[in-house]
mmCIF file of C-alpha atoms and ligand atoms in Angstrom:
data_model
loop_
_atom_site.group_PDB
_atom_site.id
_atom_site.type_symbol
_atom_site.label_atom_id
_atom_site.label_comp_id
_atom_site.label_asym_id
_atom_site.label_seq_id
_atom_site.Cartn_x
_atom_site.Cartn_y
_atom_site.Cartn_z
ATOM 1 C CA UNK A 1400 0.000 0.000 0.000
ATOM 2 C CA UNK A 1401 1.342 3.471 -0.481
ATOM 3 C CA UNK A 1402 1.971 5.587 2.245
ATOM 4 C CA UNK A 1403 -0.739 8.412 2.653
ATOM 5 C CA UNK A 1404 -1.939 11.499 4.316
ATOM 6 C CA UNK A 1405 -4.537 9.736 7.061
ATOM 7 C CA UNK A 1406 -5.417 13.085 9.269
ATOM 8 C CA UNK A 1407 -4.882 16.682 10.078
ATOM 9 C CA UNK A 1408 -3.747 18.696 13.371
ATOM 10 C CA UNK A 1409 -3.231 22.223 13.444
ATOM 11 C CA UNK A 1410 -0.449 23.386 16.723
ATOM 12 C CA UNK A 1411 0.476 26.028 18.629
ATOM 13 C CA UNK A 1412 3.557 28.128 17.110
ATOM 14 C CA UNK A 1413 4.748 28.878 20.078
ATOM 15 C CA UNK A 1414 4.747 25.915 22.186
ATOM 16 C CA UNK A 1415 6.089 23.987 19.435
ATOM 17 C CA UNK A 1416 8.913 25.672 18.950
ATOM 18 C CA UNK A 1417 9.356 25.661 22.733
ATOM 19 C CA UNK A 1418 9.342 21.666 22.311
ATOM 20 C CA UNK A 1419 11.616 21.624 19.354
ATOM 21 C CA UNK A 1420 14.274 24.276 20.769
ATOM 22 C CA UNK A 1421 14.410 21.149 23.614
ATOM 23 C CA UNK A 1422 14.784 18.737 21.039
ATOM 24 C CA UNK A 1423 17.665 20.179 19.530
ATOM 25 C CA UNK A 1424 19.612 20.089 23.246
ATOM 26 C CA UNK A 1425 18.583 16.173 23.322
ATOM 27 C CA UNK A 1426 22.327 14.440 23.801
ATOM 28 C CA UNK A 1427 24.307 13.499 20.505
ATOM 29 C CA UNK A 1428 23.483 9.334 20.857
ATOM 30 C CA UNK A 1429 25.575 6.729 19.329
ATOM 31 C CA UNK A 1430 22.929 5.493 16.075
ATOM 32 C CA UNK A 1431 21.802 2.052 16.301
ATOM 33 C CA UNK A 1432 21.361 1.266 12.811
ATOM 34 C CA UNK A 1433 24.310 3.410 11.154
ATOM 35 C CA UNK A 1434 24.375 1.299 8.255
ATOM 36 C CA UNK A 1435 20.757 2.538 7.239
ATOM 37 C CA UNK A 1436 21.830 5.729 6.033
ATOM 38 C CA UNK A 1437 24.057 9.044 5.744
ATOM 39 C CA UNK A 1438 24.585 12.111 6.960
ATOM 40 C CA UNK A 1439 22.936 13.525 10.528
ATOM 41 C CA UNK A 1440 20.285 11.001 11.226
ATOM 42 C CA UNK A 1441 18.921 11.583 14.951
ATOM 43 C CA UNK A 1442 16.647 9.474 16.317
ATOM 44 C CA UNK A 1443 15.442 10.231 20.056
ATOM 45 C CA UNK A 1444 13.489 7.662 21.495
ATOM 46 C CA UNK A 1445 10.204 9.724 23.591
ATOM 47 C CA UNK A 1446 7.758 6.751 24.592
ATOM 48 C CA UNK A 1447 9.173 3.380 24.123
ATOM 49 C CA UNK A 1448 8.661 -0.202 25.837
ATOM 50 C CA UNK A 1449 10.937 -0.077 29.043
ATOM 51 C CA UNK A 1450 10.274 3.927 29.501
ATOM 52 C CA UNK A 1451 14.241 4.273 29.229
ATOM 53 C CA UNK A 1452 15.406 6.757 26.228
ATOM 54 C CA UNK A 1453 18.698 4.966 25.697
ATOM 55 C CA UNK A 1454 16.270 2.188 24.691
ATOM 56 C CA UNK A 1455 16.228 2.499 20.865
ATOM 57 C CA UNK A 1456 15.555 -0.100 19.271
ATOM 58 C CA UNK A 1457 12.790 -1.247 17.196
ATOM 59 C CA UNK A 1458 11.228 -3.929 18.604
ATOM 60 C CA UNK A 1459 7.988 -5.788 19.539
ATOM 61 C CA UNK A 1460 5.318 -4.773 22.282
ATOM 62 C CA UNK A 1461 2.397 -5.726 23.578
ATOM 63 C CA UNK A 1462 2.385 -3.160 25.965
ATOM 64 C CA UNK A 1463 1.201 0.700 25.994
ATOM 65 C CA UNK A 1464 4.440 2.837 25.356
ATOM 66 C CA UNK A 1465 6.205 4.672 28.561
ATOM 67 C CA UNK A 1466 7.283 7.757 28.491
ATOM 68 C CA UNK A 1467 11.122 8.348 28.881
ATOM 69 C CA UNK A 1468 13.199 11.343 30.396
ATOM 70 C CA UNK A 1469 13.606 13.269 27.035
ATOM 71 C CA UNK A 1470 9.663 12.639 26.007
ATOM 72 C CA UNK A 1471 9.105 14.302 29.056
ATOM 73 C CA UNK A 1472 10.702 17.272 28.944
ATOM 74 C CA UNK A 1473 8.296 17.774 25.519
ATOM 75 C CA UNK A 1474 4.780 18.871 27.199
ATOM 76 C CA UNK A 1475 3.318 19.997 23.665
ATOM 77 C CA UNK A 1476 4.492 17.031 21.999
ATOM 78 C CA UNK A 1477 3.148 15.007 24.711
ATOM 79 C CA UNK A 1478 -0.365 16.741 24.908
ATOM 80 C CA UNK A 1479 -0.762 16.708 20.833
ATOM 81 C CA UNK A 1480 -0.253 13.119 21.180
ATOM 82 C CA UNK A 1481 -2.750 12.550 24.305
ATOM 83 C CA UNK A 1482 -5.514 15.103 22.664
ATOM 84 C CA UNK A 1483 -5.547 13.488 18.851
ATOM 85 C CA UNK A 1484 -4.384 9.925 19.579
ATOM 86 C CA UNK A 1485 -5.837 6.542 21.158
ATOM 87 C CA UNK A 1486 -2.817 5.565 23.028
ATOM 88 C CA UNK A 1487 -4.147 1.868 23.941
ATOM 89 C CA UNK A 1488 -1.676 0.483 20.521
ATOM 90 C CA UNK A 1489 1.073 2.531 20.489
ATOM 91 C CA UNK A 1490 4.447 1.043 20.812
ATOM 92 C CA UNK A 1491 6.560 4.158 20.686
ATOM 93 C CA UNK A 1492 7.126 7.128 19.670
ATOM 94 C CA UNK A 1493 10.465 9.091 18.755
ATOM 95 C CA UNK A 1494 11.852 12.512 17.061
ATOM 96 C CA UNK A 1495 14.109 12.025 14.388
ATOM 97 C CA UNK A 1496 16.240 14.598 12.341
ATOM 98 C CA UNK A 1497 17.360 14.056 9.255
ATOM 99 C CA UNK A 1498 19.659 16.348 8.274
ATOM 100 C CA UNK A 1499 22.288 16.506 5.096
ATOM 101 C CA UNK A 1500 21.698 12.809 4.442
ATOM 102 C CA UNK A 1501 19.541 10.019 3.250
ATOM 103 C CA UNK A 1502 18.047 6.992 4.399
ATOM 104 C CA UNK A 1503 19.061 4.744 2.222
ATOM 105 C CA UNK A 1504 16.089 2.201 0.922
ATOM 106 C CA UNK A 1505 14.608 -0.488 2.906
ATOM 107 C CA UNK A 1506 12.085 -2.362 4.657
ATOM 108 C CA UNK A 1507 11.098 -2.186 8.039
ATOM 109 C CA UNK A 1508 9.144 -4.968 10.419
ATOM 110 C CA UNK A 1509 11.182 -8.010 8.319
ATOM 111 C CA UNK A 1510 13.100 -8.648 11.515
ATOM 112 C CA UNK A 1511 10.159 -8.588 13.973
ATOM 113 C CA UNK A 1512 7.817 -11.728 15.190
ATOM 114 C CA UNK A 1513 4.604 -10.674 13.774
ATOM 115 C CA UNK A 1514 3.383 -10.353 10.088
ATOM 116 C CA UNK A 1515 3.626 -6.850 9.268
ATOM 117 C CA UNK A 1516 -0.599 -6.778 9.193
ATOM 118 C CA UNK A 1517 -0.057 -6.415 12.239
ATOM 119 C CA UNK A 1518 2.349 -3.061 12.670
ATOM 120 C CA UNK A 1519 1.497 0.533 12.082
ATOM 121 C CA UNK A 1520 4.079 3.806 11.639
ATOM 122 C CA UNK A 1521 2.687 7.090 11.311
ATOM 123 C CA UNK A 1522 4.505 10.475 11.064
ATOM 124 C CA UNK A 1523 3.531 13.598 12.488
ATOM 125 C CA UNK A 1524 5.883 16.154 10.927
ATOM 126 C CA UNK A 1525 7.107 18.970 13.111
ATOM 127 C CA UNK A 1526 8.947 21.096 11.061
ATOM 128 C CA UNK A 1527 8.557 22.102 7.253
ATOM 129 C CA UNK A 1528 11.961 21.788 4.738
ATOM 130 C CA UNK A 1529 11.505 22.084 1.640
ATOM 131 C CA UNK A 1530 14.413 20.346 0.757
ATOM 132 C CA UNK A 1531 13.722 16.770 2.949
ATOM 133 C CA UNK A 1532 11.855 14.477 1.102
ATOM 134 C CA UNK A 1533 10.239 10.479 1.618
ATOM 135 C CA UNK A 1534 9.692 8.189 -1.198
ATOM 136 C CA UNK A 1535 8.211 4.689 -1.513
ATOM 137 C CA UNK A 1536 7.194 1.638 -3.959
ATOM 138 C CA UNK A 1537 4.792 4.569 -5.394
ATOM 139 C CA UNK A 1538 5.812 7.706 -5.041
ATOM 140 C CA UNK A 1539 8.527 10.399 -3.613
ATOM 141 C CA UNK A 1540 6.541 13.035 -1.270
ATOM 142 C CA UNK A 1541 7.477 15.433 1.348
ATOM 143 C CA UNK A 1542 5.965 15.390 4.348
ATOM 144 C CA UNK A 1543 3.933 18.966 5.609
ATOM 145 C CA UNK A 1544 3.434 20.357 9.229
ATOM 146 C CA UNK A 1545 -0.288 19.934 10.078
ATOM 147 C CA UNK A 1546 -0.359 16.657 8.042
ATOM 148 C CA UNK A 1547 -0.428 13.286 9.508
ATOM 149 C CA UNK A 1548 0.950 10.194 7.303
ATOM 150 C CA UNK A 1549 0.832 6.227 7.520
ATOM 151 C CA UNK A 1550 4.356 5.801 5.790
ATOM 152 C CA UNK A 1551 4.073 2.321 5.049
ATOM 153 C CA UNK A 1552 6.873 1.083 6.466
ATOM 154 C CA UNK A 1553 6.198 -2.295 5.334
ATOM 155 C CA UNK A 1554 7.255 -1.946 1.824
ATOM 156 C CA UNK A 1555 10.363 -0.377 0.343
ATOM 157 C CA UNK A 1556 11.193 3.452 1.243
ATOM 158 C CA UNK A 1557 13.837 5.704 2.271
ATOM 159 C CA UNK A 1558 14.048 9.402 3.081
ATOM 160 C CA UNK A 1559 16.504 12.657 2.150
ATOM 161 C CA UNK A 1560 17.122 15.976 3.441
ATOM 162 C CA UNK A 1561 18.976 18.010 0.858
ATOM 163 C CA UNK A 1562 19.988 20.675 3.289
ATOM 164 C CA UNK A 1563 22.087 21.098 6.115
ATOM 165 C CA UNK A 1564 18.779 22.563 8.057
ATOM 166 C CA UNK A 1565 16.799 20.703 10.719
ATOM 167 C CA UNK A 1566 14.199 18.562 9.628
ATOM 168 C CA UNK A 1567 12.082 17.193 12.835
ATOM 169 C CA UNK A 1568 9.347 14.557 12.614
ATOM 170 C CA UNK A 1569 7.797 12.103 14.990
ATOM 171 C CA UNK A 1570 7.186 8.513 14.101
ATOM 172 C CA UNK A 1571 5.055 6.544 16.196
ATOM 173 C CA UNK A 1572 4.718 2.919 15.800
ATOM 174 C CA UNK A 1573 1.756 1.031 16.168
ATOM 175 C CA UNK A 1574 1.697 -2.902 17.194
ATOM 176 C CA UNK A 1575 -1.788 -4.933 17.496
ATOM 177 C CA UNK A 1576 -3.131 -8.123 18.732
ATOM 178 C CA UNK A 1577 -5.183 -8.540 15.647
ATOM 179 C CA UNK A 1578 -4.695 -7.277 12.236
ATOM 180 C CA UNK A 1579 -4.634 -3.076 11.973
ATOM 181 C CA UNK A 1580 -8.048 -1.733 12.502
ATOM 182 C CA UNK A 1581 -9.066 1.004 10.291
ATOM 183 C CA UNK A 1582 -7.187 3.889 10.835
ATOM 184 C CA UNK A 1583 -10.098 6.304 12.344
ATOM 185 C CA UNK A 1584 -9.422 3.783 15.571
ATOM 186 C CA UNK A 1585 -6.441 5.649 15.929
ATOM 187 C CA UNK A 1586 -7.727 8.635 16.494
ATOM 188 C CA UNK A 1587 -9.544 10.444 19.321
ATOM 189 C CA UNK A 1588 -11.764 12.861 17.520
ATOM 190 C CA UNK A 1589 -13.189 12.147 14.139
ATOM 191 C CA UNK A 1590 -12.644 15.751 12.535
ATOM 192 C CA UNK A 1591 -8.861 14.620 12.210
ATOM 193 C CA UNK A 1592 -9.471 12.778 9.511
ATOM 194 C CA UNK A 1593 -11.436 15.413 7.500
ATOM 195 C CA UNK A 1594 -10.619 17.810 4.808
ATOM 196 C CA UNK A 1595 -6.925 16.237 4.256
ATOM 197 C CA UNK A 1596 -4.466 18.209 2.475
ATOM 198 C CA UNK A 1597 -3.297 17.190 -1.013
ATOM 199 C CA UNK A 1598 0.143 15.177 -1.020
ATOM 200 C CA UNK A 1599 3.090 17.313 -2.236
ATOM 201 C CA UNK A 1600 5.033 15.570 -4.935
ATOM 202 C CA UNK A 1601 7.706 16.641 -6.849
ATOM 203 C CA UNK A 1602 7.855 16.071 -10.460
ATOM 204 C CA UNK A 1603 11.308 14.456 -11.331
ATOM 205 C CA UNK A 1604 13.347 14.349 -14.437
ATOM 206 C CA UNK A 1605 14.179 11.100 -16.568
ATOM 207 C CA UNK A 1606 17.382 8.873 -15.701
ATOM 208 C CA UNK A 1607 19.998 9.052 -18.144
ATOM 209 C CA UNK A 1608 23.116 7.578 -18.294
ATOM 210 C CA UNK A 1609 22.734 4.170 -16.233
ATOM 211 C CA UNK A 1610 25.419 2.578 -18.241
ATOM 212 C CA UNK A 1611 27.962 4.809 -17.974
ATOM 213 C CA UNK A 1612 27.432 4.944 -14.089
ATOM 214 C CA UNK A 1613 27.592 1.309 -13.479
ATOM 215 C CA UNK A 1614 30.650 1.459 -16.309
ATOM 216 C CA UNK A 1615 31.655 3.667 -13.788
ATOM 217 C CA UNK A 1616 30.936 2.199 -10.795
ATOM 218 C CA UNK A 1617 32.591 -1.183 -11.817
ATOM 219 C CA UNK A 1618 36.015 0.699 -12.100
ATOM 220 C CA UNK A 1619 36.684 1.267 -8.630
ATOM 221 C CA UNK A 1620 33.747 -1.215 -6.352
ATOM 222 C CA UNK A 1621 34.907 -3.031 -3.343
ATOM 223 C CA UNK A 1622 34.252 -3.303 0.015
ATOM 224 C CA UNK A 1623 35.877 -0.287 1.067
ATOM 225 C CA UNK A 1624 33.880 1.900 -1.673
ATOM 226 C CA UNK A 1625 30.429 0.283 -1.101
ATOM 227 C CA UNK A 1626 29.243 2.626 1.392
ATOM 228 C CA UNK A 1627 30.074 5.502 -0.451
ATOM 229 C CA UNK A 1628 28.649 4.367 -3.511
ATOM 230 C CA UNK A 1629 25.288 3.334 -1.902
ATOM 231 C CA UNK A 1630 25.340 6.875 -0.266
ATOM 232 C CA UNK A 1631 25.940 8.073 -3.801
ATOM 233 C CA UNK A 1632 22.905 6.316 -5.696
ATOM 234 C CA UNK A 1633 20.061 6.190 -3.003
ATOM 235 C CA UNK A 1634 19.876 9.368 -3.671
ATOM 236 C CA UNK A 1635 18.515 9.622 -7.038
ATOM 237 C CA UNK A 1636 15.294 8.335 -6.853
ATOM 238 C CA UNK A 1637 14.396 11.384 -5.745
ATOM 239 C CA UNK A 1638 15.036 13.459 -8.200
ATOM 240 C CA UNK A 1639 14.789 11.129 -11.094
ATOM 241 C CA UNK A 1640 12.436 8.994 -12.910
ATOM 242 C CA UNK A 1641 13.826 5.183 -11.289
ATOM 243 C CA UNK A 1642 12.603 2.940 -8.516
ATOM 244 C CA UNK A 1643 13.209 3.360 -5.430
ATOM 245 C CA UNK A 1644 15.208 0.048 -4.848
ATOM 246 C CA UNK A 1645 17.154 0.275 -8.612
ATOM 247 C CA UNK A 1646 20.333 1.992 -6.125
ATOM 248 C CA UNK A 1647 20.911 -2.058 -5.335
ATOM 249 C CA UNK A 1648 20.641 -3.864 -8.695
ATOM 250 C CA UNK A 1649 23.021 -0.760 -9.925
ATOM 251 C CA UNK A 1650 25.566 -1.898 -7.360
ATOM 252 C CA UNK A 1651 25.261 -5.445 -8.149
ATOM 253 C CA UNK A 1652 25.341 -5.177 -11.599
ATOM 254 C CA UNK A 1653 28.975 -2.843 -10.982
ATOM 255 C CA UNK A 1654 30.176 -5.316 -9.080
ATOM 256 C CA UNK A 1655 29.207 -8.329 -11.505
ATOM 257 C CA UNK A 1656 31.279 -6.012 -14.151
ATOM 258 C CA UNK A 1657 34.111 -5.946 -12.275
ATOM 259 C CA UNK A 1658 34.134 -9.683 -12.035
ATOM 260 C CA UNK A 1659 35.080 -10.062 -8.595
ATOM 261 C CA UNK A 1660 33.078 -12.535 -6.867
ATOM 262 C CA UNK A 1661 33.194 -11.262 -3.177
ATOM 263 C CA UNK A 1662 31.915 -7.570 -3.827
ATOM 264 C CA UNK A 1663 29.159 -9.551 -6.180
ATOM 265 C CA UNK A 1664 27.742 -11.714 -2.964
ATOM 266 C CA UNK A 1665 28.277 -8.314 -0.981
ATOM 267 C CA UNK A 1666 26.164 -6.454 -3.060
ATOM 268 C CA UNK A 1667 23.417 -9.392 -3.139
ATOM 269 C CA UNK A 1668 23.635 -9.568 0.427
ATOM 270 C CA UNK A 1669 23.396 -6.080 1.088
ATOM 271 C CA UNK A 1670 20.098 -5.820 -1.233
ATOM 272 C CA UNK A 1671 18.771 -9.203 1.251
ATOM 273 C CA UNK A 1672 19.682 -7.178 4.258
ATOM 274 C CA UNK A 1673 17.496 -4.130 3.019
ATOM 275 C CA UNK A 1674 14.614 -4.948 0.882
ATOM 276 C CA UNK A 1675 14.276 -8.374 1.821
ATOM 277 C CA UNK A 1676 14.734 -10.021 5.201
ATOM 278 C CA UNK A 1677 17.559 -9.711 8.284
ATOM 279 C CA UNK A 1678 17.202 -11.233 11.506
ATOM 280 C CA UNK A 1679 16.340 -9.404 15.267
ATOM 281 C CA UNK A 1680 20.009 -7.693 15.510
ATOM 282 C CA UNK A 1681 21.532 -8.397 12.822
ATOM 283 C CA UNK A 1682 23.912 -5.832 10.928
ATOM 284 C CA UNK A 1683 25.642 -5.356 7.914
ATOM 285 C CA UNK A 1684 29.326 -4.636 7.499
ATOM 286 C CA UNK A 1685 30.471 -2.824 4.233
ATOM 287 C CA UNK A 1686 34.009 -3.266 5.013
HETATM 288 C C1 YCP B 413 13.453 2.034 12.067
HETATM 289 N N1 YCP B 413 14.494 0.001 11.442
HETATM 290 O O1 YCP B 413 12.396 1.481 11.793
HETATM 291 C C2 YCP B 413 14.719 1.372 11.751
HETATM 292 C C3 YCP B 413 15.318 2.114 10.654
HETATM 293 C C4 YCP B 413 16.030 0.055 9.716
HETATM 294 C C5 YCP B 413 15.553 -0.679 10.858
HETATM 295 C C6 YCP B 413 16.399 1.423 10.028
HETATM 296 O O2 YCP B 413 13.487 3.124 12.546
HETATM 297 CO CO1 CO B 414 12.124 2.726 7.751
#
C-alpha cells in the first residue's frame, strides 16, 4: 500500500517551537542502525517499551508505550499526542532529524515476530523543509506540518534531506493483537481525519546515463567503496524517474562487471539485508 496522508492537526507556534528548541539540546546518541543511512540522522526515542530513552531499538510490544526522560521534557508534543491519539496500541514514539543525508532504501518490520498486518508507523511532521523528502514503492513526497501520514513502512522506502537545516518529525509505531483496525481507531476525535491536504510531490526528471554509471561504478567497487557508492545512488530516486530500490541492482550489476566474486555476494547480500529479510540484531558490514 502506499503511504498516505490519514489526518490533520493544526499546533500552537509557540509551544512547538518551545518543544523543538528542547529537542535540539537532546544528547548526541551513538545510532543504532548506522548502516541505514548518511549524513545527521537523529533518532530520540520519547515513549518506548521499558520507559528508558537509551532504549532504541525497534522492537515488539504488547504493551502501551512509557514515556522516557527526554519525552518528558516535551509537554506539547506530549499533549498533541494525548488530545488526537488513542494511546491503547502505540508502541513508541520518537523525534528524528534528518539532516544533510539520506536513508538509504529499505524495509522495516522483516526482523520482527509478527506479520507486518499487524504493525502501524505514522509520522507527524514537526517542522517544514523544503528540501527533505520520503519516497516509496509509489511515489517520492514530502511530508507537511499539520499533516499526519501512515508511511508504510512495510514496503520499500527511504528518506533525504537536501539541506544542512533541521528537519524534525515524529514517528510513532503502532503494534496490534489482531490485524490493523481502520485507521479512524487511531484517532480520538473524528474531525482529524477530514478535509486532508493534497500530497506534495515533486515532479522528477528522466534517468539518463545508467550505463555509464555502473561502467563507472565497476572501475573502482569493493568493500571499502560500497558505502560511499550506496550513499551516492540512493539518492537519485528522488530526483529522477527510477525505482526506489534500482540503487541495489546498480551496485550489483557494478560489481558483476568488475568480475570479482566477493563484492558480487556483498552487493546481493546487502540488497537481502534491506529490501528483503535480516534477523532481530543483525547488521551489515560494508568493510
Ligand atoms: C526504524 N528500522 O524502523 C529502523 C530504521 C532500519 C531498521 C532502520 O526506525
Ligand atoms: Co524505515
Amino acid at each position: 500500500m502506499a503511504s498516505k496522508i490519514i489526518g490533520r492537526l493544526s499546533m500552537d507556534e509557540d509551544s512547538l517551537q518551545a518543544d523543538l528548541e528542547a529537542i535540539s539540546r537532546f544528547p548526541l546518541l551513538q545510532e543504532v542502525y548506522p548502516e541505514f543511512g548518511v549524513g545527521s540522522w537523529k533518532n530520540h526515542s520519547l515513549w518506548n517499551k521499558s520507559g528508558d530513552y537509551l532504549d532504541m531499538q525497534v522492537q515488539d510490544s504488547t504493551t502501551p508505550a512509557k514515556v522516557t526522560a527526554l519525552g518528558a521534557q516535551l509537554p506539547y508534543v506530549s499533549k498533541i499526542l494525548h488530545e488526537s491519539f488513542d494511546m491503547t496500541y502505540l508502541r513508541s514514539v520518537r523525534a528524528r532529524n534528518l539532516v544533510d543525508g539520506f536513508v538509504f532504501p529499505h524495509k522495516d518490520f522483516v526482523e520482527l515476530s509478527m506479520n507486518k498486518n499487524h504493525y502501524l508507523r505514522v509520522f507527524v511532521p514537526l517542522e517544514n523543509n523544503p528540501c527533505a523528502y520520503h519516497s516509496d514503492e509509489h511515489s517520492v513526497f514530502q511530508m507537511k506540518k499539520g499533516e499526519i501520514w501512515q508511511l508504510d513502512a512495510s514496503i520499500v522506502h527511504a528518506a533525504a534531506n537536501f539541506s544542512t537545516n533541521s528537519r524534525v518529525h515524529l514517528c510513532l509505531d503502532f503494534q496490534f493483537h489482531e490485524e490493523v483496525p481502520p485507521l479512524e481507531s487511531i484517532f480520538l476525535n473524528q474531525e482529524t481525519t477530514t478535509d486532508l491536504a493534497k500530497p506534495t510531490t515533486p515532479t522528477r526528471a528522466p534517468f539518463e546515463g545508467l550505463d555509464n554509471l555502473v561502467n563507472k561504478l565497476s572501475k573502482s567497487i569493493s568493500s571499502e567503496t560500497l558505502f560511499d557508492m550506496l550513499a551516492e545512488l540512493a539518492g537519485i530516486h528522488f530526483q529522477h524517474e527510477v525505482g526506489v530500490a534500482d540503487c541495489y541492482d546498480w551496485l550489483i550489476l557494478a560489481a558483476e562487471k568488475s568480475g570479482r566474486e566477493q563484492i558480487i555476494h556483498q552487493c546481493k547480500k546487502l540488497k537481502t539485508f534491506m529490501i528483503e529479510h535480516r534477523s532481530f540484531n543483525e547488521q551489515f558490514s560494508y568493510q
